[in-house]
CSV table of C-alpha atoms and ligand atoms in Angstrom, one decimal:
chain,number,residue,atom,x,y,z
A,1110,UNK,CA,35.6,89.2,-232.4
A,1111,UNK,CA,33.4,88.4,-229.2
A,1112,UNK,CA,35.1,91.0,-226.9
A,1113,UNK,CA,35.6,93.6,-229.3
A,1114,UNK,CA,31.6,93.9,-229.3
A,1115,UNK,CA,31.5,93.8,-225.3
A,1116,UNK,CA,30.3,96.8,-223.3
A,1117,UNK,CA,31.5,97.7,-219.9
A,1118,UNK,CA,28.3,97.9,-217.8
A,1119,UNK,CA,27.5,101.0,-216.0
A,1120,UNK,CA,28.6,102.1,-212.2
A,1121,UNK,CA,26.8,101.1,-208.9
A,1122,UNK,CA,27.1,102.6,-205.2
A,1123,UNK,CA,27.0,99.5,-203.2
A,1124,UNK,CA,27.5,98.9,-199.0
A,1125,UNK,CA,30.6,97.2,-198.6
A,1126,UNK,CA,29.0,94.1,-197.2
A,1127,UNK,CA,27.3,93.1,-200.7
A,1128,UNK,CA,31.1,94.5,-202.4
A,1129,UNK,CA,33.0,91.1,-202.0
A,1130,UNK,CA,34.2,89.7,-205.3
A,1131,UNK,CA,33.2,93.2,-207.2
A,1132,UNK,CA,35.0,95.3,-209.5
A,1133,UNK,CA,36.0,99.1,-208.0
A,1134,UNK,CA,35.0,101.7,-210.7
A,1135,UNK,CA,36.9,104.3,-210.1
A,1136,UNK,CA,40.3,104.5,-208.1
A,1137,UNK,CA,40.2,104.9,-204.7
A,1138,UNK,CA,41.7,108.1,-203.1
A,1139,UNK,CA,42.3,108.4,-199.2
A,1140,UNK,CA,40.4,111.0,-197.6
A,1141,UNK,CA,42.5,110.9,-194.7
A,1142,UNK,CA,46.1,109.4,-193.2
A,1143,UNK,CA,46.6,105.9,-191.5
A,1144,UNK,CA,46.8,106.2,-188.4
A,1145,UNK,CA,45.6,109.4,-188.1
A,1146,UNK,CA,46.9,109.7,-185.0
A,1147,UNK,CA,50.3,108.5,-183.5
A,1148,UNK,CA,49.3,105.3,-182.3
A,1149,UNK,CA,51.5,103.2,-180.1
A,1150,UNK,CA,52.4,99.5,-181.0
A,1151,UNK,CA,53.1,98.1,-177.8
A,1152,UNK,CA,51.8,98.1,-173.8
A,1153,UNK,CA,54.3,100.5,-171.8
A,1154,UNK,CA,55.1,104.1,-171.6
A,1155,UNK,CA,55.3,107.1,-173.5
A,1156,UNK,CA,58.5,109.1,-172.5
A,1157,UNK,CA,60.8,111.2,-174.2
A,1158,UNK,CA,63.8,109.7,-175.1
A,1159,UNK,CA,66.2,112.6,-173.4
A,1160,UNK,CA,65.2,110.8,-170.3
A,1161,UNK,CA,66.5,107.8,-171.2
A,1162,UNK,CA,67.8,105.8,-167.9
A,1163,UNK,CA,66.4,107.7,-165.3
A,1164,UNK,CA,63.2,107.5,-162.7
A,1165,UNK,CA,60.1,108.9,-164.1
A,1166,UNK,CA,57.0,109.9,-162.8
A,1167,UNK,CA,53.6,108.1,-164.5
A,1168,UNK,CA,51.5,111.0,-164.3
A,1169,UNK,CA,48.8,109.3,-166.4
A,1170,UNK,CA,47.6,106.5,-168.7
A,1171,UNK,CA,46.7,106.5,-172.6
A,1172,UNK,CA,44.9,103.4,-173.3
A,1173,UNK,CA,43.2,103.0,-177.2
A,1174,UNK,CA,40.0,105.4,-177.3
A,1175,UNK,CA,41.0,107.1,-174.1
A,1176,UNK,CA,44.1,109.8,-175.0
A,1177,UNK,CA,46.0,111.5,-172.1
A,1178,UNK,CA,45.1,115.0,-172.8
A,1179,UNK,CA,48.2,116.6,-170.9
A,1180,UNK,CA,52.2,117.0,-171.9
A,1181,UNK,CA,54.7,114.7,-171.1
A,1182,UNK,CA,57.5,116.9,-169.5
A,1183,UNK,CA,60.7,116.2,-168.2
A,1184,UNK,CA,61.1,113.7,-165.3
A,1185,UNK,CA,57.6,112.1,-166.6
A,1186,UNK,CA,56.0,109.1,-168.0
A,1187,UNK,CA,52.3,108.7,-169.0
A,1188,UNK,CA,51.2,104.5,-169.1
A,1189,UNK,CA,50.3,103.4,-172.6
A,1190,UNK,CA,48.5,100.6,-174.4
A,1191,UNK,CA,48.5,99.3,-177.8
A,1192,UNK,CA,46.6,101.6,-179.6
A,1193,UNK,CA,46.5,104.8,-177.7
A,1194,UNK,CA,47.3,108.5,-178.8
A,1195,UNK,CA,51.2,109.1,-177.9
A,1196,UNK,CA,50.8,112.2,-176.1
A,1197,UNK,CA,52.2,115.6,-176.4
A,1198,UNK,CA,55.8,115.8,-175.6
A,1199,UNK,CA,56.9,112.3,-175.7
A,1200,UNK,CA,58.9,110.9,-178.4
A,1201,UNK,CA,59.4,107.1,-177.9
A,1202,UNK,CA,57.2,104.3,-176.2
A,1203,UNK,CA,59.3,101.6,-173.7
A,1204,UNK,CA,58.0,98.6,-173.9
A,1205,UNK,CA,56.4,97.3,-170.2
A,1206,UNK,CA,58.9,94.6,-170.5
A,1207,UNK,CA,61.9,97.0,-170.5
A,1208,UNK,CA,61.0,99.0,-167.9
A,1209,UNK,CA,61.2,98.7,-164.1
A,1210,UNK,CA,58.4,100.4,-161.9
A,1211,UNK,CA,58.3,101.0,-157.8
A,1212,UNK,CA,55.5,102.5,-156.7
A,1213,UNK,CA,54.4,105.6,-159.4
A,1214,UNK,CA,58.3,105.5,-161.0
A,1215,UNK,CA,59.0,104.2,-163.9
A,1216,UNK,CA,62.7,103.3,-164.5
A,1217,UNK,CA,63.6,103.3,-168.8
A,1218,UNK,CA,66.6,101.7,-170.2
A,1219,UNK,CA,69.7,103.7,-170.5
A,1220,UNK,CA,69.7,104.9,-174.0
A,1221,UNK,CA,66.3,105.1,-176.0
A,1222,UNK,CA,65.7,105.8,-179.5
A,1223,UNK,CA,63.5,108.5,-180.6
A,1224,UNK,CA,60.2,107.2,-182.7
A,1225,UNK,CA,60.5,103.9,-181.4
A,1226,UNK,CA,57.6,102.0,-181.1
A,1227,UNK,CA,54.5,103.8,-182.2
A,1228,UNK,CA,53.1,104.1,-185.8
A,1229,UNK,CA,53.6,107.8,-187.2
A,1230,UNK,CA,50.6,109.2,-188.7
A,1231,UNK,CA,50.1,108.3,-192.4
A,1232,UNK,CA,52.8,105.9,-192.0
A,1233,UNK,CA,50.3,103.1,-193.6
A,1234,UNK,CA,48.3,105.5,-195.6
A,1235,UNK,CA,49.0,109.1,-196.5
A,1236,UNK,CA,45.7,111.4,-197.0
A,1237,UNK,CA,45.4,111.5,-201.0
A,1238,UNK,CA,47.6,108.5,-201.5
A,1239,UNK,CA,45.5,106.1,-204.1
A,1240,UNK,CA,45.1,103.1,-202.1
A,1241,UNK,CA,43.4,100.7,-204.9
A,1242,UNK,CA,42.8,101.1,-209.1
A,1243,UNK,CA,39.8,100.7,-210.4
A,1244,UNK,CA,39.7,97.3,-211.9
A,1245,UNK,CA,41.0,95.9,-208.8
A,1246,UNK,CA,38.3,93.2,-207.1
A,1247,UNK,CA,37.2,93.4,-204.1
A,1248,UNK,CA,38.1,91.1,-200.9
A,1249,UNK,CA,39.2,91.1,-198.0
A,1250,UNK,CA,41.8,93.2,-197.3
A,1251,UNK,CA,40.3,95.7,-200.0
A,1252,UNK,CA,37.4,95.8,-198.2
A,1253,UNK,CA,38.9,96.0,-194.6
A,1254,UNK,CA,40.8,98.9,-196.1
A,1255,UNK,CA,38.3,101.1,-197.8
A,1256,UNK,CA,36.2,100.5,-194.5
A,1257,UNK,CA,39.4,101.8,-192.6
A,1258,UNK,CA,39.6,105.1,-194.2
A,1259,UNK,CA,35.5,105.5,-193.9
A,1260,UNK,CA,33.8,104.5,-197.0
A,1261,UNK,CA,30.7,102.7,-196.2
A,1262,UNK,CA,30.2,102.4,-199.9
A,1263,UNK,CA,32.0,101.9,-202.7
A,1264,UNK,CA,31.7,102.7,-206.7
A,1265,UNK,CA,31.6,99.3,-208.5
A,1266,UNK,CA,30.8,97.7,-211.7
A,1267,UNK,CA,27.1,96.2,-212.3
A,1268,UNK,CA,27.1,92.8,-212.7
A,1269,UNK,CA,26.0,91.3,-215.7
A,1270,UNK,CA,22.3,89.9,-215.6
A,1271,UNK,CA,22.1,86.6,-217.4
A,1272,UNK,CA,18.7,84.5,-218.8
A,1273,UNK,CA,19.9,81.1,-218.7
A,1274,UNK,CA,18.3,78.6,-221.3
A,1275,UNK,CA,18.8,75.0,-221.8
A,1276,UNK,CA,17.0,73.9,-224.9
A,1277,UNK,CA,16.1,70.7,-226.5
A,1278,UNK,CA,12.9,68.4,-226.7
A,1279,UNK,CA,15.2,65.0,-225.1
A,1280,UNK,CA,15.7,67.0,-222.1
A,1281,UNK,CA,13.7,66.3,-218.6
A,1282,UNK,CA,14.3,68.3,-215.0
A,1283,UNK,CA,16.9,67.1,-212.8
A,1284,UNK,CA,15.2,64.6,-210.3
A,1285,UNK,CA,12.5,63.7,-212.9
A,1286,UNK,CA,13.1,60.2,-214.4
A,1287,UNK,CA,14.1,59.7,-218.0
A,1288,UNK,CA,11.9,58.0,-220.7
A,1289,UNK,CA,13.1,56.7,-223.5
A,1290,UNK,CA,15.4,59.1,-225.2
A,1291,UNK,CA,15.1,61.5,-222.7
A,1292,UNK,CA,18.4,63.0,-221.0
A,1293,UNK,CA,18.6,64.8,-218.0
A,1294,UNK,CA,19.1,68.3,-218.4
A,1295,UNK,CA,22.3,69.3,-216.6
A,1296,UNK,CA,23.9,71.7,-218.8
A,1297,UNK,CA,21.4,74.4,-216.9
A,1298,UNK,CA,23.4,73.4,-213.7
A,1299,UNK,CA,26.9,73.5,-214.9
A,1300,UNK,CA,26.1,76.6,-217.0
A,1301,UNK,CA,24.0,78.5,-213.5
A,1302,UNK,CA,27.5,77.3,-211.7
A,1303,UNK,CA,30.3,78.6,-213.9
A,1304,UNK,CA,27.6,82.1,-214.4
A,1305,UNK,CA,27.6,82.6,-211.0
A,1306,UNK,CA,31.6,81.6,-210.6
A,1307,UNK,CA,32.1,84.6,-213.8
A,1308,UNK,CA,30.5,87.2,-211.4
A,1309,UNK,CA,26.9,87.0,-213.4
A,1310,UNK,CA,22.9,87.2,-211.5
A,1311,UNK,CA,21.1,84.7,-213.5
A,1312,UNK,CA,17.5,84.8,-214.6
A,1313,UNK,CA,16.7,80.9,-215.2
A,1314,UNK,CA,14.5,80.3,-217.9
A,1315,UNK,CA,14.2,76.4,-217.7
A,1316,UNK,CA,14.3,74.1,-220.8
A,1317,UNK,CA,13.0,76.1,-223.9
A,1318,UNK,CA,11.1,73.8,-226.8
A,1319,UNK,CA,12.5,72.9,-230.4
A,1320,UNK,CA,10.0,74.6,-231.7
A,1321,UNK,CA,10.1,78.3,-233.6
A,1322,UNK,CA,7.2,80.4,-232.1
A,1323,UNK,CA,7.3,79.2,-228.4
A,1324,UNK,CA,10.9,79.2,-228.2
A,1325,UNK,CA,11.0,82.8,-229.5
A,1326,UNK,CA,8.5,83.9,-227.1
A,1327,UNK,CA,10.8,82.6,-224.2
A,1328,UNK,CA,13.7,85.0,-225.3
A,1329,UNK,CA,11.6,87.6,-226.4
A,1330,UNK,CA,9.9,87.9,-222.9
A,1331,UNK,CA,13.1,87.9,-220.9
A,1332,UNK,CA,15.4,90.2,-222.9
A,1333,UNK,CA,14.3,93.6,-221.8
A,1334,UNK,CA,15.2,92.1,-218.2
A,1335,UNK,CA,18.7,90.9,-218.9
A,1336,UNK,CA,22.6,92.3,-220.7
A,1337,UNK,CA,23.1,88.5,-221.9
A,1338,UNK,CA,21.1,85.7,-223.2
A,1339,UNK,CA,23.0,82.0,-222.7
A,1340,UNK,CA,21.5,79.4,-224.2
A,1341,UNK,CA,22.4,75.4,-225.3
A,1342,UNK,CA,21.8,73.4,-227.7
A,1343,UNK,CA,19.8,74.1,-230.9
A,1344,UNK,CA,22.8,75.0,-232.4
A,1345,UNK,CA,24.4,72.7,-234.7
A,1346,UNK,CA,22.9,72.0,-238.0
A,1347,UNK,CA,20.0,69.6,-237.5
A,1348,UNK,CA,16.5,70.3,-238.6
A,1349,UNK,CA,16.1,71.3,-234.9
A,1350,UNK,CA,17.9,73.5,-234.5
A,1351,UNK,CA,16.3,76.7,-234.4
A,1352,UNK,CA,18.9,79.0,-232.0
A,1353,UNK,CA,20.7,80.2,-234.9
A,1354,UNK,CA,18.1,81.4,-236.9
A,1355,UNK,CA,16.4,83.0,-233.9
A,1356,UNK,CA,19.0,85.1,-233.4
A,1357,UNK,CA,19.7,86.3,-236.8
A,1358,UNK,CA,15.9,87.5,-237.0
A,1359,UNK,CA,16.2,89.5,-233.2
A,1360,UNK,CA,20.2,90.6,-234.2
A,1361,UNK,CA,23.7,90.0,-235.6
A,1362,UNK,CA,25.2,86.9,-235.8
A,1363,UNK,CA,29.0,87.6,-235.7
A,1364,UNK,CA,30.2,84.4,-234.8
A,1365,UNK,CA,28.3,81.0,-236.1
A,1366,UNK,CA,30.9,78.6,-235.9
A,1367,UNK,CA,34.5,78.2,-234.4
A,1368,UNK,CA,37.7,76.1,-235.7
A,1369,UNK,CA,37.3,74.8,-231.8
A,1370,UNK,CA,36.8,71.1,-230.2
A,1371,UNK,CA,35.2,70.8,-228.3
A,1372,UNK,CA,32.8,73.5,-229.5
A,1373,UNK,CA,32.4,73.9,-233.1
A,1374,UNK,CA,28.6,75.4,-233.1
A,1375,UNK,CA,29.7,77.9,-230.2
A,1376,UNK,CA,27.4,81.1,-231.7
A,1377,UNK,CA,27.5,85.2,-230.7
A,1378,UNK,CA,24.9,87.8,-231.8
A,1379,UNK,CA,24.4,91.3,-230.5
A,1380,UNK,CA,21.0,92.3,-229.9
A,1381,UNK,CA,19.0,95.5,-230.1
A,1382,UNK,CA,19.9,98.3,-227.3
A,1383,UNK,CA,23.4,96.4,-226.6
A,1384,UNK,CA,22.4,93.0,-225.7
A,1385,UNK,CA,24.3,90.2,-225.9
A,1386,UNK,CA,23.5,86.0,-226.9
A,1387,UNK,CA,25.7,83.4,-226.5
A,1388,UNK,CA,24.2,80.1,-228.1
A,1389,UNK,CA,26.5,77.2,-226.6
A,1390,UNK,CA,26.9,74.0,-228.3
A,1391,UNK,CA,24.2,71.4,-226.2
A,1392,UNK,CA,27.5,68.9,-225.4
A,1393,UNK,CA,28.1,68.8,-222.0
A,1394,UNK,CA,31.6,69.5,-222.4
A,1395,UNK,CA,31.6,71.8,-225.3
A,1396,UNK,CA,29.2,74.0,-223.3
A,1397,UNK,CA,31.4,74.5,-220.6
A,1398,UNK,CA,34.5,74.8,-222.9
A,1399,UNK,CA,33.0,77.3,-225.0
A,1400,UNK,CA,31.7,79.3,-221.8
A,1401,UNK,CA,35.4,79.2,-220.9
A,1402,UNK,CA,36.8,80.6,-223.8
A,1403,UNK,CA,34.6,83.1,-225.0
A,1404,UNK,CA,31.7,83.6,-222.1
A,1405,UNK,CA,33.6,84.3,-218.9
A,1406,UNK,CA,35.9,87.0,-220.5
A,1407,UNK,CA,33.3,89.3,-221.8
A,1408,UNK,CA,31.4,88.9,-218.6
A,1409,UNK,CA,34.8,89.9,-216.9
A,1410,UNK,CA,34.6,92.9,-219.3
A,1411,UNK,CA,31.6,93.7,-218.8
A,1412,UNK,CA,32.1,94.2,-215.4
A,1413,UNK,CA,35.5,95.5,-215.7
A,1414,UNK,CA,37.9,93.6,-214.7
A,1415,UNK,CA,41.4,94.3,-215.8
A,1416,UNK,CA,42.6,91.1,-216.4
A,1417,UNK,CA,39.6,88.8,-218.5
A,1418,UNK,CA,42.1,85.2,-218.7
A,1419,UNK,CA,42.5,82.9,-216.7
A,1420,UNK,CA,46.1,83.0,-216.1
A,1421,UNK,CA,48.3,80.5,-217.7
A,1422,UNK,CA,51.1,78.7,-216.6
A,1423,UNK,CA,54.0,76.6,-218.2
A,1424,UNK,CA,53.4,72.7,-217.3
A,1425,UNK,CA,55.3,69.5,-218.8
A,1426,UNK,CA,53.1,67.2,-221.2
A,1427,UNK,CA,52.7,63.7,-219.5
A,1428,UNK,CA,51.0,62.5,-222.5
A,1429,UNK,CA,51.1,62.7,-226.3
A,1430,UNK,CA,48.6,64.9,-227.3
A,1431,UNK,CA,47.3,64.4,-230.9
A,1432,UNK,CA,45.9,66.8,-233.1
A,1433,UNK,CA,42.8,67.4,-235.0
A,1434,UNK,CA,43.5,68.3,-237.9
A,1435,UNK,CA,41.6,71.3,-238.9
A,1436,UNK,CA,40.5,72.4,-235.1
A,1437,UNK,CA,41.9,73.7,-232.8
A,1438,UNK,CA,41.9,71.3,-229.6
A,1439,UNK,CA,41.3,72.7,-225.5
A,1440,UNK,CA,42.4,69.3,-223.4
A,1441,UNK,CA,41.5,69.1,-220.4
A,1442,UNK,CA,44.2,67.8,-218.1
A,1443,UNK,CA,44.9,67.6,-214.4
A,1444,UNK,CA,47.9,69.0,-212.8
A,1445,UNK,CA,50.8,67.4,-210.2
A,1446,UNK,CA,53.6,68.5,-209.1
A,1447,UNK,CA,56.7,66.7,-210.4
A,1448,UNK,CA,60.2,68.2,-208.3
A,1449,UNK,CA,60.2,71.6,-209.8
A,1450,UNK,CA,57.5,71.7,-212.4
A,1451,UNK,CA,53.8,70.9,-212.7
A,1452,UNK,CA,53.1,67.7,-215.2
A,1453,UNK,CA,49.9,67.5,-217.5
A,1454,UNK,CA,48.1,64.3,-217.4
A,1455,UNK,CA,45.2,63.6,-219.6
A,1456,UNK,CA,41.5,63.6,-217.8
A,1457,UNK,CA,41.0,60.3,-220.1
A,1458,UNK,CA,38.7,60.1,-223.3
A,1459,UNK,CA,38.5,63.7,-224.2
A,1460,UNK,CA,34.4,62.9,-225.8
A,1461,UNK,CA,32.2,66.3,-226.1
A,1462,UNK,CA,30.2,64.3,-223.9
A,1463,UNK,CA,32.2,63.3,-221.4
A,1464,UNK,CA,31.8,65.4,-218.2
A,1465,UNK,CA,34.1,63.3,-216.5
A,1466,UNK,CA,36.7,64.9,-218.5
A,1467,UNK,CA,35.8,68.5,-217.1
A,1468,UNK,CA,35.3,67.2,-213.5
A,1469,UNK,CA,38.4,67.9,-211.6
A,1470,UNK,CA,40.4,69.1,-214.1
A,1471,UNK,CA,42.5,71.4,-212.9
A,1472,UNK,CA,43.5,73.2,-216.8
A,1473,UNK,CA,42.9,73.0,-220.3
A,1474,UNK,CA,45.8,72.7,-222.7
A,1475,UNK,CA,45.4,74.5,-226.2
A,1476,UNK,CA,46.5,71.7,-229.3
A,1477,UNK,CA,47.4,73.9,-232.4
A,1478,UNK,CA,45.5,72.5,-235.2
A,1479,UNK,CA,47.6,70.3,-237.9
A,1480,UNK,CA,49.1,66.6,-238.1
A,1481,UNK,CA,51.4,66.6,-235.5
A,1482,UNK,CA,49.9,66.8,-231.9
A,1483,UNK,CA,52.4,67.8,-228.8
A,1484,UNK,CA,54.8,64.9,-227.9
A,1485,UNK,CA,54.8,64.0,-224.2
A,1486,UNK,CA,57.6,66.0,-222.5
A,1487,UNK,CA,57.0,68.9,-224.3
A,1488,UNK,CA,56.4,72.3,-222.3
A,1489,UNK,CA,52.8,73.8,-223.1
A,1490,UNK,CA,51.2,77.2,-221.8
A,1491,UNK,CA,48.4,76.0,-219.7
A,1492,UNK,CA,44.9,78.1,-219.1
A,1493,UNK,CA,44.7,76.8,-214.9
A,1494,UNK,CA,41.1,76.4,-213.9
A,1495,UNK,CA,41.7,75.6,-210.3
A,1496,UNK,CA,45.9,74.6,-208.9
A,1497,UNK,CA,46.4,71.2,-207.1
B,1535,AMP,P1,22.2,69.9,-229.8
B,1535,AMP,O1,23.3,70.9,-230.0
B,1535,AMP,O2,20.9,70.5,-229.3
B,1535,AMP,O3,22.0,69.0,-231.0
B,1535,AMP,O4,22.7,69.0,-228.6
B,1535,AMP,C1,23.7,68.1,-228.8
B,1535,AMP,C2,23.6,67.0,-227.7
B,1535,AMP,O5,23.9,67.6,-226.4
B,1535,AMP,C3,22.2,66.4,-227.4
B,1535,AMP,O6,22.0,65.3,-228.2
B,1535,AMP,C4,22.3,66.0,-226.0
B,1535,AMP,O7,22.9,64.8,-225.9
B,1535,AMP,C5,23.3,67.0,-225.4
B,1535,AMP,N1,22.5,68.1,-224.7
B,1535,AMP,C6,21.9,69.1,-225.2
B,1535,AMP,N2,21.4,69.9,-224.2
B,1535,AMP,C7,21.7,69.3,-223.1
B,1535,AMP,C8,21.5,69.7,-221.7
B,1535,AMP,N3,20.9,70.8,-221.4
B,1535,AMP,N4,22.1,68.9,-220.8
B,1535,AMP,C9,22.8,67.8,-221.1
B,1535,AMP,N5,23.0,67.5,-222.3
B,1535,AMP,C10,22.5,68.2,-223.3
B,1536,MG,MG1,19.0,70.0,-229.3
């Protein structure tokens, strides 16, 4: 229900520097051949292979930037290094390990192979060759590549820009020091982190009241700056609770409650002019959870990514998971190798509240609702957060 109501965000021209981790928009088509030139691979000489085994004359050099501009003709070698343009005539490069030279004569080896040791033109690209989809993201060697066939720029998805809200009266800054009944509100960091981690530029909009008008304000003023309101807390069904109803009066609630623990209060809306709100459950845990199931794929849609999972991989239960009965249940679990397979072990206490469960955890296994829970030694699908 939540991606089928995701947009794809439109199309930037950005410099390749600010490109790493990006989505390509469109596929990228070479322009030209890699090498463009015949390039040798070695240090030695460029000599035709007809004259294999007999004294040549070096009647020049061809070092990377600086080509020979004559022919090689019979009876002649031109010096190469790695890199330079093998010249006109010649077919093969020796190696300057192969050869021996007296004076200005170059002695080959007795048989030589033709197109040995230089890189034929287009032999890593060909000109109009697609070289990378669009969808793919951006990193190294896609970066060192488009910059290798002369894009200073590339076409890439916007990323999506995110007001961050953490809301609840209990709650005091980070650094500030607790009264009574007062927490410290660190959903705002984990949330900015695992934004951030999805690809998203977050607007921070601090700790927002339990109360109607001032918290409506808050949102009200940020929206026309943003694609995606986050918010948590204020979304259960307490008196105070006032996310919920906020949202049906600025949008569409389409999702106010999920069959999911930790999480149950996870709430979507759509907004006027294609907006988005995500009201997390206030829960440490259920927060994050909740981001990971439903957040970070539509952000990965929205800047179009191809694949919006995590991937998943198949790891032996070390424990016996129970089940809740009418919920489905994301455990978190850590991960370690056992001979040929990766064992799940429970983080410990598996509490809404329990960060510790989250920390470190390297996936989350998904506990089908119902009475009878996973025994240990059972084979699960696991979403992997991060691999041993
Ligand atoms: P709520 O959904 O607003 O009732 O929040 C449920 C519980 O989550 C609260 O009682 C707090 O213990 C906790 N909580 C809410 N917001 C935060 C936050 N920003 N940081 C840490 N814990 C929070
Ligand atoms: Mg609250």
């Amino acid at each position: 229900m939540v991606l089928e109501r995701i947009p794809i965000l439109g199309v930037e021209r950005v410099a390749l520097a600010h490109c790493v981790g990006r989505v390509l928009a469109e596929d990228l088509i070479a322009t030209e051949s890699l090498p463009a030139f015949p390039a040798s691979a070695v240090d030695g000489y460029a000599v035709r292979s007809a004259d294999a085994g007999k004294p040549l004359r070096v009647v020049g050099e061809s070092a990377a930037g600086r080509p020979f501009s004559g022919v090689v003709g019979p009876g002649t070698a031109v010096r190469i290094l790695t890199g330079g343009v093998l010249p006109d005539g010649a077919d093969c490069v020796v190696m300057v390990e192969d050869v021996r030279l007296e004076g200005e004569v170059v002695t080959t080896p007795g048989s030589l192979q033709s197109g040995s040791n230089f890189h034929r033109p287009g032999a890593d690209v060909r000109a109009g060759e697609r070289v990378l989809a669009a969808g793919s993201q951006l990193g190294a060697a896609e970066l060192g590549l488009a910059a290798a066939l002369g894009f200073p720029r590339l076409p890439v998805f916007r990323r999506p820009r995110v007001a961050l809200m953490s809301t609840g009266d209990e709650l005091v800054e980070v650094g500030g020091k607790p009264g009574r009944g007062q927490i410290v509100d660190s959903n705002r960091w984990a949330l900015l982190a695992a934004l951030r981690e999805a690809g998203a530029e977050v607007r921070g909009l601090g700790i927002g009241p339990d109360e109607t008008e001032p918290l409506r304000q808050l949102v009200v003023g940020v929206l026309p700056e943003v694609d995606v309101l986050v918010t948590s807390g204020g979304v259960s069904v307490g008196t105070h609770d006032l996310i919920k109803p906020l949202l049906e009066s600025l949008g569409t609630v389409h999702v106010g409650r999920v069959k999911l623990k930790p999480g149950k209060p996870f709430t979507f809306a759509t907004l006027p002019e294609g907006r988005l709100a995500f009201g997390l459950p206030g829960f440490p845990v259920s927060s994050l959870v909740t981001f990971e199931v439903f957040v970070r794929p539509a952000l990965r849609k929205m800047q179009g990514f191809g694949q919006l999972h995590r991937p998943t991989l198949p790891v032996r239960l070390a424990y016996d998971a129970r089940a809740t009965a009418d919920r489905t249940e994301y455990q978190r679990v850590t991960l370690r190798r056992e001979g040929g397979e990766m064992a799940a072990v429970s983080t410990g206490s598996q509490s809404s509240s329990r960060l510790m469960s989250l920390a470190g955890a390297h996936a989350l296994v998904r506990i089908p609702p119902g009475d009878q829970g996973i025994k240990a030694g059972t084979i699960v699908e696991a979403m992997i957060l991060a691999l041993p």
